[in-house]
């Protein structure tokens, strides 16, 4: 607000605070902003690393998929533009640069040090391999900077963000004591006298009304511009909203708040959440908050507080409202697991209790034979429920949790893909709500090399289609060439004789 911007600012810390934003794209309940709120000047920085977007990566995939695709890039660029405007409105701003984070942050800090001002750099701690590698590179680059006489060396400092339960309230060391199975983790977190209602969740902090100003040496060149998708090596046309999408998901804190209001309060959809959460192709069935959570447009604590407000206002406090809390706990579990297992989260043999499992190597899908993988990715396997899901994913960047499990199981168990990581990398490239811990943890779970004592999950995709899309409406929306088939023929279309199919205008290729 204008009044807040005009009010005098009295710092208590003489340093310039440089805040490295990553999955922190909001003002409300943001520990990173609070970490710089007492500085003499504040410079938040967001860096688009080209290696994380349009360039194919050899690190995690056999098949040359890009790291981040157009749908997620459109979401993130919108969120960055919004948070930049929000920071400006409370007296600060946001530098937006494209490049290697270590080089960019070292350049920014060097400019500030040239003015003779002490600088501290703060980020939210991450635990997945590429994020940790980036932190190490940034720390090394900062340590190599020459500081003026009397100015201490610049170190990368961390705050904790991104989980429902704060690290300090966890009650155990996640690096050494994270339970290996989610059920054990959930029971531990709910093990206090309050049970489900006794979770250690801090109340969300409000958005700041005033922040320290930008350093005086900051100019338009240093602030930069939010890149276009073309700048990131991506085709903007590929991010166009498909009219069949269940929800037009837009990046930013305002859109996250609007989704909470319209879905949970106005639509009253939390009331039936446990029953509807596996629905496909519907706006109301699931919360669809994952993209905003993954990018930090909303905090888990804010979602949790909204659930509690809903319960208080409606008197509904049952398995339906709990299930959204359950999903927030699941999200936390994957993050703590990533901290505990380190790079083995991305290993072929995984990180679970059955890491010796080597039967992938005996499967019939050669690493150089991409035909079946390509058919899976394109939604052209001939299995209607799977194809519908993969086409929705390609067109929108979204897929329901139930369908994610089905298409992953199909790739691993039915197509015999020898390296589950190829599927995980495809999801990384296509999902709007991609989050490394959850994505790779879930794929390892389906492959039987993650946090699951049962040694893998195999889904009967024919049966699942009949259960979760009984009338075939979702499947026919995305596989319109089968629109005339009745459900009895739809789910096992490969077994229907050609004459019957021809009567419905269907010819199998």
Coordinates of C-alpha atoms in Angstrom, one line a residue:
X1 CA 0.0 0.0 0.0
X2 CA 1.1 3.6 -0.6
X3 CA 1.0 4.5 3.1
X4 CA 3.3 1.6 3.9
X5 CA 5.7 2.6 1.1
X6 CA 5.8 6.1 2.4
X7 CA 6.5 5.2 6.0
X8 CA 10.1 5.6 7.1
X9 CA 12.0 2.4 7.4
X10 CA 14.4 1.9 10.3
X11 CA 16.8 -1.1 9.8
X12 CA 18.2 -3.0 12.7
X13 CA 20.8 -4.8 10.5
X14 CA 23.4 -2.9 8.6
X15 CA 23.8 -5.5 5.8
X16 CA 22.2 -5.8 2.4
X17 CA 20.2 -9.0 2.3
X18 CA 20.1 -10.8 -1.0
X19 CA 17.3 -13.3 -1.0
X20 CA 17.6 -16.2 -3.5
X21 CA 14.1 -17.1 -4.3
X22 CA 13.3 -20.5 -5.8
X23 CA 10.1 -22.3 -4.6
X24 CA 9.2 -19.2 -2.6
X25 CA 7.0 -17.3 -5.0
X26 CA 4.7 -15.6 -2.5
X27 CA 4.6 -12.8 0.1
X28 CA 2.4 -14.4 2.8
X29 CA 4.0 -16.9 5.2
X30 CA 7.4 -16.6 3.6
X31 CA 10.3 -17.2 6.0
X32 CA 12.8 -16.0 3.4
X33 CA 11.2 -12.6 3.3
X34 CA 11.2 -12.4 7.1
X35 CA 14.9 -13.3 7.1
X36 CA 15.6 -10.1 5.3
X37 CA 13.1 -7.8 6.9
X38 CA 15.5 -6.2 9.3
X39 CA 18.3 -5.4 6.7
X40 CA 19.3 -1.9 5.6
X41 CA 18.4 -2.9 2.1
X42 CA 16.9 -5.9 0.4
X43 CA 17.4 -7.5 -3.0
X44 CA 15.3 -10.6 -3.8
X45 CA 16.6 -12.4 -6.8
X46 CA 15.0 -15.1 -9.0
X47 CA 17.2 -16.9 -11.5
X48 CA 15.9 -18.9 -14.5
X49 CA 18.6 -21.5 -15.1
X50 CA 18.5 -22.4 -18.8
X51 CA 19.7 -25.9 -17.8
X52 CA 16.4 -26.4 -15.9
X53 CA 14.2 -25.6 -18.9
X54 CA 14.3 -26.2 -22.6
X55 CA 17.7 -28.0 -22.9
X56 CA 17.5 -31.9 -22.9
X57 CA 19.3 -33.4 -19.9
X58 CA 21.5 -36.5 -20.0
X59 CA 21.4 -36.7 -16.2
X60 CA 18.1 -38.3 -15.6
X61 CA 16.7 -39.6 -18.8
X62 CA 17.4 -42.2 -21.5
X63 CA 15.2 -40.4 -24.0
X64 CA 16.3 -36.8 -24.3
X65 CA 13.3 -35.1 -22.6
X66 CA 13.6 -31.5 -21.6
X67 CA 14.0 -30.6 -18.0
X68 CA 11.1 -28.2 -17.7
X69 CA 8.4 -27.9 -20.4
X70 CA 6.2 -25.1 -21.6
X71 CA 3.2 -25.5 -19.3
X72 CA 5.4 -25.2 -16.1
X73 CA 7.4 -22.4 -17.6
X74 CA 4.2 -20.4 -18.3
X75 CA 3.1 -21.0 -14.8
X76 CA 6.4 -20.0 -13.2
X77 CA 7.0 -16.9 -15.3
X78 CA 3.5 -15.7 -14.4
X79 CA 4.2 -16.4 -10.7
X80 CA 7.5 -14.5 -10.9
X81 CA 5.9 -11.5 -12.5
X82 CA 3.3 -11.4 -9.8
X83 CA 5.6 -11.7 -6.9
X84 CA 7.8 -9.0 -8.4
X85 CA 4.9 -6.6 -8.5
X86 CA 3.9 -7.6 -5.0
X87 CA 7.4 -6.9 -3.6
X88 CA 7.4 -3.6 -5.3
X89 CA 4.1 -2.7 -3.7
X90 CA 5.7 -3.1 -0.2
X91 CA 8.8 -1.1 -1.0
X92 CA 11.1 -3.7 -2.4
X93 CA 11.5 -5.4 -5.8
X94 CA 12.8 -8.5 -7.5
X95 CA 15.8 -8.9 -9.8
X96 CA 15.0 -11.5 -12.5
X97 CA 17.9 -13.0 -14.4
X98 CA 18.6 -15.8 -16.8
X99 CA 21.8 -17.8 -16.3
X100 CA 23.7 -20.1 -14.0
X101 CA 22.6 -19.2 -10.4
X102 CA 26.2 -19.2 -9.1
X103 CA 27.4 -16.8 -11.8
X104 CA 24.3 -14.6 -11.5
X105 CA 24.4 -14.3 -7.7
X106 CA 28.1 -13.8 -7.6
X107 CA 27.8 -11.0 -10.1
X108 CA 25.0 -9.4 -8.1
X109 CA 26.8 -9.6 -4.8
X110 CA 30.1 -8.3 -6.3
X111 CA 28.2 -5.2 -7.5
X112 CA 26.9 -4.6 -4.0
X113 CA 30.3 -5.3 -2.3
X114 CA 31.8 -2.6 -4.6
X115 CA 29.8 -0.1 -2.7
X116 CA 31.6 -1.2 0.5
X117 CA 28.4 -2.6 2.1
X118 CA 28.3 -6.0 4.0
X119 CA 26.1 -8.5 2.2
X120 CA 24.4 -11.7 3.3
X121 CA 22.8 -14.1 0.9
X122 CA 19.9 -16.2 2.2
X123 CA 17.9 -19.1 0.6
X124 CA 15.4 -21.7 1.6
X125 CA 17.1 -25.0 2.1
X126 CA 16.5 -27.8 -0.4
X127 CA 17.5 -31.5 -0.3
X128 CA 17.2 -32.9 -3.7
X129 CA 20.4 -33.6 -5.7
X130 CA 20.3 -30.8 -8.3
X131 CA 19.1 -28.2 -5.9
X132 CA 21.8 -29.1 -3.4
X133 CA 24.4 -29.0 -6.2
X134 CA 23.2 -25.5 -7.1
X135 CA 23.5 -24.5 -3.4
X136 CA 27.1 -25.7 -3.3
X137 CA 28.0 -23.9 -6.5
X138 CA 26.5 -20.7 -5.2
X139 CA 28.3 -21.0 -1.9
X140 CA 31.6 -21.6 -3.6
X141 CA 31.1 -18.7 -5.9
X142 CA 30.3 -16.4 -3.0
X143 CA 33.3 -17.6 -1.0
X144 CA 35.5 -16.7 -3.9
X145 CA 34.5 -13.1 -4.0
X146 CA 37.0 -10.5 -2.8
X147 CA 35.4 -8.3 -0.1
X148 CA 36.5 -4.7 0.8
X149 CA 38.6 -4.1 4.0
X150 CA 36.5 -4.6 7.1
X151 CA 33.7 -6.4 5.2
X152 CA 33.3 -10.1 6.1
X153 CA 33.3 -12.8 3.5
X154 CA 29.9 -13.6 2.0
X155 CA 28.4 -17.0 3.0
X156 CA 25.2 -18.6 1.8
X157 CA 22.7 -18.8 4.7
X158 CA 19.6 -20.9 4.9
X159 CA 16.1 -20.7 6.4
X160 CA 13.5 -23.5 6.5
X161 CA 10.5 -23.4 4.2
X162 CA 8.1 -25.6 2.3
X163 CA 6.8 -28.2 4.7
X164 CA 3.7 -28.4 6.8
X165 CA 5.7 -29.2 9.9
X166 CA 8.7 -26.9 10.5
X167 CA 12.1 -28.6 10.8
X168 CA 12.5 -27.4 14.3
X169 CA 9.2 -28.9 15.3
X170 CA 9.7 -32.3 13.7
X171 CA 11.0 -34.1 16.8
X172 CA 13.6 -36.1 14.9
X173 CA 16.6 -35.6 12.6
X174 CA 15.3 -36.1 9.1
X175 CA 18.8 -37.0 7.8
X176 CA 19.0 -40.0 10.0
X177 CA 15.7 -40.8 11.5
X178 CA 13.0 -40.4 8.8
X179 CA 10.8 -43.4 9.0
X180 CA 11.2 -45.6 5.8
X181 CA 7.4 -46.0 5.3
X182 CA 4.8 -43.3 5.1
X183 CA 2.4 -45.0 7.5
X184 CA 5.1 -45.1 10.2
X185 CA 5.8 -41.4 9.6
X186 CA 2.1 -40.4 9.7
X187 CA 1.6 -42.3 13.0
X188 CA 4.6 -40.7 14.5
X189 CA 3.4 -37.2 13.5
X190 CA -0.1 -37.9 14.8
X191 CA 1.2 -39.8 17.9
X192 CA 0.6 -36.9 20.4
X193 CA -2.4 -36.7 22.6
X194 CA -4.4 -34.8 20.0
X195 CA -3.9 -37.5 17.3
X196 CA -5.0 -36.2 14.0
X197 CA -5.7 -32.8 15.6
X198 CA -2.4 -32.7 17.4
X199 CA -0.1 -32.0 14.5
X200 CA 2.7 -29.5 15.1
X201 CA 1.8 -26.9 12.6
X202 CA 2.7 -23.3 13.1
X203 CA 0.1 -20.6 12.1
X204 CA 0.9 -19.0 8.8
X205 CA 2.5 -15.5 9.0
X206 CA 0.8 -12.6 7.2
X207 CA 2.3 -11.0 4.1
X208 CA 4.6 -8.0 5.0
X209 CA 3.1 -4.6 4.6
X210 CA 6.6 -3.1 4.2
X211 CA 10.1 -4.4 3.4
X212 CA 13.5 -2.7 3.2
X213 CA 14.2 -0.8 0.0
X214 CA 16.3 -1.9 -2.9
X215 CA 20.0 -1.0 -2.6
X216 CA 20.9 2.3 -4.1
X217 CA 23.1 0.8 -6.8
X218 CA 20.4 -1.3 -8.3
X219 CA 19.4 -0.2 -11.7
X220 CA 17.1 -1.5 -14.5
X221 CA 19.9 -3.6 -16.0
X222 CA 20.5 -5.4 -12.7
X223 CA 16.8 -5.9 -12.1
X224 CA 16.4 -7.5 -15.6
X225 CA 13.1 -8.8 -17.1
X226 CA 10.9 -11.8 -16.8
X227 CA 11.9 -14.0 -19.7
X228 CA 9.6 -15.2 -22.4
X229 CA 9.2 -18.9 -23.0
X230 CA 11.2 -18.4 -26.2
X231 CA 14.0 -17.1 -24.0
X232 CA 14.0 -20.4 -22.2
X233 CA 14.2 -22.4 -25.4
X234 CA 10.5 -23.4 -25.3
X235 CA 7.5 -22.9 -27.7
X236 CA 4.9 -20.6 -26.2
X237 CA 2.3 -22.1 -28.4
X238 CA 2.8 -25.4 -26.5
X239 CA 1.6 -23.7 -23.3
X240 CA -1.8 -22.7 -24.8
X241 CA -4.7 -23.6 -22.6
X242 CA -6.6 -26.6 -23.9
X243 CA -10.3 -26.2 -23.8
X244 CA -10.7 -29.7 -22.4
X245 CA -8.6 -28.9 -19.3
X246 CA -10.4 -29.5 -16.0
X247 CA -8.9 -26.2 -14.7
X248 CA -7.0 -23.4 -16.2
X249 CA -4.1 -23.3 -13.7
X250 CA -2.4 -19.9 -13.6
X251 CA 0.7 -19.1 -11.6
X252 CA 0.8 -16.7 -8.7
X253 CA -0.3 -16.2 -5.1
X254 CA -3.5 -14.5 -6.1
X255 CA -4.6 -17.5 -8.2
X256 CA -3.7 -19.9 -5.3
X257 CA -5.8 -17.9 -2.9
X258 CA -8.7 -17.8 -5.4
X259 CA -8.5 -21.6 -5.8
X260 CA -8.7 -22.1 -2.0
X261 CA -11.7 -19.9 -1.9
X262 CA -13.7 -21.1 -4.9
X263 CA -12.9 -24.8 -4.4
X264 CA -13.0 -25.2 -0.7
X265 CA -15.4 -22.5 0.5
X266 CA -17.7 -21.3 -2.4
X267 CA -18.0 -24.8 -4.0
X268 CA -17.9 -26.6 -0.7
X269 CA -16.0 -29.5 -2.4
X270 CA -13.9 -30.4 0.7
X271 CA -17.1 -31.9 2.1
X272 CA -16.8 -34.9 -0.2
X273 CA -13.1 -34.9 -0.8
X274 CA -12.2 -38.5 0.1
X275 CA -14.9 -39.7 -2.3
X276 CA -14.0 -37.5 -5.2
X277 CA -10.3 -37.0 -5.0
X278 CA -9.6 -39.7 -7.6
X279 CA -12.0 -38.3 -10.2
X280 CA -10.5 -37.5 -13.5
X281 CA -11.4 -34.7 -15.8
X282 CA -13.4 -32.6 -13.2
X283 CA -12.6 -29.3 -11.7
X284 CA -14.3 -30.1 -8.4
X285 CA -13.0 -33.6 -7.7
X286 CA -9.6 -32.7 -6.3
X287 CA -8.1 -29.5 -4.8
X288 CA -5.5 -29.2 -7.7
X289 CA -3.3 -27.1 -5.3
X290 CA -0.2 -29.0 -6.2
X291 CA 1.2 -26.5 -8.7
X292 CA 0.9 -23.6 -6.3
X293 CA 2.5 -25.6 -3.5
X294 CA 5.3 -26.8 -5.7
X295 CA 6.3 -23.3 -6.7
X296 CA 5.7 -21.8 -3.3
X297 CA 2.8 -19.6 -4.4
X298 CA 1.0 -20.9 -1.3
X299 CA 2.5 -22.5 1.8
X300 CA 1.3 -25.8 3.2
X301 CA 0.5 -24.0 6.5
X302 CA -1.8 -21.6 4.7
X303 CA -3.7 -24.6 3.2
X304 CA -3.8 -26.3 6.6
X305 CA -5.2 -23.1 8.2
X306 CA -7.8 -22.9 5.5
X307 CA -8.9 -26.5 6.2
X308 CA -9.2 -25.6 9.9
X309 CA -11.3 -22.5 9.1
X310 CA -13.5 -24.6 6.9
X311 CA -14.1 -27.1 9.6
X312 CA -14.9 -24.4 12.2
X313 CA -17.3 -22.7 9.8
X314 CA -19.2 -25.8 8.5
X315 CA -18.9 -28.2 11.5
X316 CA -17.6 -30.8 9.0
X317 CA -14.5 -32.5 10.5
X318 CA -14.3 -36.0 9.2
X319 CA -12.3 -38.2 6.8
X320 CA -13.0 -35.8 4.0
X321 CA -11.4 -32.8 5.6
X322 CA -8.7 -35.0 7.0
X323 CA -7.7 -36.4 3.6
X324 CA -6.4 -33.1 2.4
X325 CA -4.3 -32.9 5.6
X326 CA -3.2 -36.5 4.8
X327 CA -2.0 -35.3 1.4
X328 CA 0.0 -32.5 3.0
X329 CA 1.6 -35.0 5.3
X330 CA 2.4 -37.2 2.3
X331 CA 4.1 -34.3 0.6
X332 CA 6.2 -33.6 3.8
X333 CA 7.2 -37.3 3.9
X334 CA 8.6 -37.2 0.4
X335 CA 10.7 -34.1 1.3
X336 CA 12.0 -35.6 4.5
X337 CA 12.8 -38.8 2.6
X338 CA 14.7 -36.9 0.0
X339 CA 16.8 -35.4 2.8
X340 CA 17.4 -38.8 4.3
X341 CA 18.3 -40.8 1.1
X342 CA 20.1 -38.1 -0.8
X343 CA 21.1 -39.0 -4.4
X344 CA 19.7 -42.6 -4.1
X345 CA 16.3 -41.0 -4.7
X346 CA 17.3 -40.9 -8.3
X347 CA 19.1 -44.2 -8.5
X348 CA 18.0 -47.0 -10.7
X349 CA 17.8 -49.4 -7.8
X350 CA 16.2 -46.8 -5.6
X351 CA 16.4 -46.1 -1.9
X352 CA 13.9 -48.5 -0.4
X353 CA 14.3 -51.7 1.5
X354 CA 14.5 -53.7 -1.7
X355 CA 17.4 -51.8 -3.3
X356 CA 18.9 -55.1 -4.5
X357 CA 16.0 -55.6 -6.9
X358 CA 17.6 -56.0 -10.3
X359 CA 14.8 -57.6 -12.4
X360 CA 14.4 -54.4 -14.5
X361 CA 17.5 -55.7 -16.4
X362 CA 15.7 -58.9 -17.4
X363 CA 12.8 -57.1 -19.0
X364 CA 12.1 -57.0 -22.7
X365 CA 12.4 -53.3 -23.3
X366 CA 15.9 -52.4 -24.6
X367 CA 17.2 -49.0 -23.7
X368 CA 17.7 -48.2 -27.4
X369 CA 14.1 -49.2 -28.3
X370 CA 12.1 -46.1 -27.7
X371 CA 9.0 -47.0 -29.8
X372 CA 6.9 -48.2 -26.9
X373 CA 8.1 -45.4 -24.7
X374 CA 7.2 -42.9 -27.4
X375 CA 3.8 -44.5 -27.8
X376 CA 3.2 -44.2 -24.0
X377 CA 4.3 -40.6 -24.0
X378 CA 2.0 -39.7 -26.9
X379 CA -1.0 -41.6 -25.6
X380 CA -1.0 -44.1 -28.4
X381 CA -0.6 -47.4 -26.5
X382 CA -4.1 -48.7 -27.5
X383 CA -5.2 -48.9 -23.8
X384 CA -7.9 -46.2 -23.6
X385 CA -7.5 -45.2 -19.9
X386 CA -3.7 -44.9 -20.2
X387 CA -3.9 -43.0 -23.5
X388 CA -6.5 -40.6 -22.2
X389 CA -4.2 -39.8 -19.2
X390 CA -1.1 -39.3 -21.3
X391 CA -2.9 -37.1 -23.8
X392 CA -4.3 -34.9 -20.9
X393 CA -0.8 -34.6 -19.5
X394 CA 0.7 -33.5 -22.8
X395 CA -2.0 -31.0 -23.5
X396 CA -2.4 -29.5 -20.0
X397 CA 0.6 -30.4 -17.8
X398 CA -1.9 -32.0 -15.3
X399 CA -2.9 -35.6 -14.4
X400 CA -4.9 -36.8 -11.4
X401 CA -3.0 -38.8 -8.8
X402 CA -4.9 -42.0 -9.6
X403 CA -4.0 -41.7 -13.3
X404 CA -0.3 -40.9 -12.5
X405 CA -0.2 -44.2 -10.7
X406 CA -1.9 -46.0 -13.5
X407 CA 0.3 -44.7 -16.4
X408 CA 3.4 -45.2 -14.3
X409 CA 2.5 -48.8 -13.6
X410 CA 1.6 -49.4 -17.2
X411 CA 5.0 -48.2 -18.4
X412 CA 6.9 -50.2 -15.9
X413 CA 4.8 -53.4 -15.6
X414 CA 3.0 -53.7 -18.9
X415 CA 5.5 -52.1 -21.4
X416 CA 8.5 -53.5 -19.5
X417 CA 10.5 -50.3 -19.4
X418 CA 13.8 -51.3 -17.8
X419 CA 14.4 -47.9 -16.2
X420 CA 11.6 -46.3 -14.3
X421 CA 13.5 -43.1 -14.3
X422 CA 12.6 -42.5 -18.0
X423 CA 9.0 -42.1 -16.9
X424 CA 9.9 -39.9 -14.0
X425 CA 11.9 -37.7 -16.3
X426 CA 9.0 -37.4 -18.7
X427 CA 6.8 -36.3 -15.8
X428 CA 9.5 -33.8 -14.8
X429 CA 9.3 -32.3 -18.3
X430 CA 5.6 -32.2 -18.6
X431 CA 4.0 -31.6 -15.1
X432 CA 3.0 -28.1 -14.1
X433 CA 3.2 -29.2 -10.5
X434 CA 6.6 -31.0 -10.7
X435 CA 8.4 -31.2 -7.4
X436 CA 11.5 -33.5 -7.4
X437 CA 10.9 -35.2 -4.0
X438 CA 7.3 -36.1 -4.7
X439 CA 7.7 -37.0 -8.4
X440 CA 10.8 -39.2 -8.1
X441 CA 9.6 -40.7 -4.8
X442 CA 6.3 -41.7 -6.3
X443 CA 7.9 -43.2 -9.3
X444 CA 10.3 -45.2 -7.1
X445 CA 7.3 -46.3 -5.1
X446 CA 5.5 -47.7 -8.2
X447 CA 8.7 -49.4 -9.3
X448 CA 9.1 -51.1 -6.0
X449 CA 12.4 -49.4 -5.1
X450 CA 11.2 -46.6 -2.9
X451 CA 9.4 -46.1 0.3
X452 CA 7.0 -49.1 0.0
X453 CA 7.5 -52.4 1.8
X454 CA 5.4 -54.3 -0.7
X455 CA 8.0 -54.2 -3.5
X456 CA 6.1 -52.3 -6.2
X457 CA 2.6 -51.5 -7.3
X458 CA 0.9 -53.0 -10.4
X459 CA -2.4 -51.5 -11.5
X460 CA -5.0 -53.2 -13.7
X461 CA -5.6 -50.3 -16.0
X462 CA -8.6 -51.9 -17.6
X463 CA -10.3 -52.4 -14.3
X464 CA -9.2 -49.0 -13.0
X465 CA -10.8 -47.3 -16.1
X466 CA -14.1 -49.0 -15.3
X467 CA -13.9 -48.0 -11.7
X468 CA -12.8 -44.4 -12.0
X469 CA -14.4 -43.5 -15.3
X470 CA -17.4 -45.8 -15.4
X471 CA -19.3 -44.0 -18.2
X472 CA -16.1 -43.4 -20.1
X473 CA -16.7 -39.6 -20.3
X474 CA -13.2 -38.7 -19.4
X475 CA -11.6 -41.3 -21.6
X476 CA -13.7 -40.3 -24.6
X477 CA -12.9 -36.6 -24.1
X478 CA -9.2 -37.3 -24.6
X479 CA -9.5 -40.3 -27.0
X480 CA -12.4 -39.0 -29.2
X481 CA -11.9 -41.7 -31.8
X482 CA -13.5 -44.1 -29.3
X483 CA -16.4 -41.8 -28.5
X484 CA -19.0 -44.1 -30.0
X485 CA -18.1 -47.2 -28.1
X486 CA -20.2 -48.2 -25.1
X487 CA -18.3 -48.7 -21.8
X488 CA -18.5 -52.5 -22.2
X489 CA -16.4 -52.4 -25.3
X490 CA -14.3 -49.3 -24.4
X491 CA -12.1 -50.7 -21.6
X492 CA -11.1 -53.8 -23.6
X493 CA -11.3 -52.4 -27.0
X494 CA -8.4 -54.6 -28.2
X495 CA -10.5 -57.7 -27.6
X496 CA -13.5 -56.5 -29.5
X497 CA -13.9 -58.1 -33.0
X498 CA -13.2 -55.8 -35.9
X499 CA -16.8 -56.1 -37.3
X500 CA -18.3 -54.9 -34.0
X501 CA -15.8 -52.0 -33.9
X502 CA -16.6 -51.1 -37.5
X503 CA -20.2 -50.8 -36.5
X504 CA -19.1 -48.0 -34.1
X505 CA -16.9 -46.4 -36.7
X506 CA -13.7 -47.6 -35.0
X507 CA -10.7 -49.1 -36.7
X508 CA -7.7 -50.2 -34.7
X509 CA -4.4 -49.1 -36.1

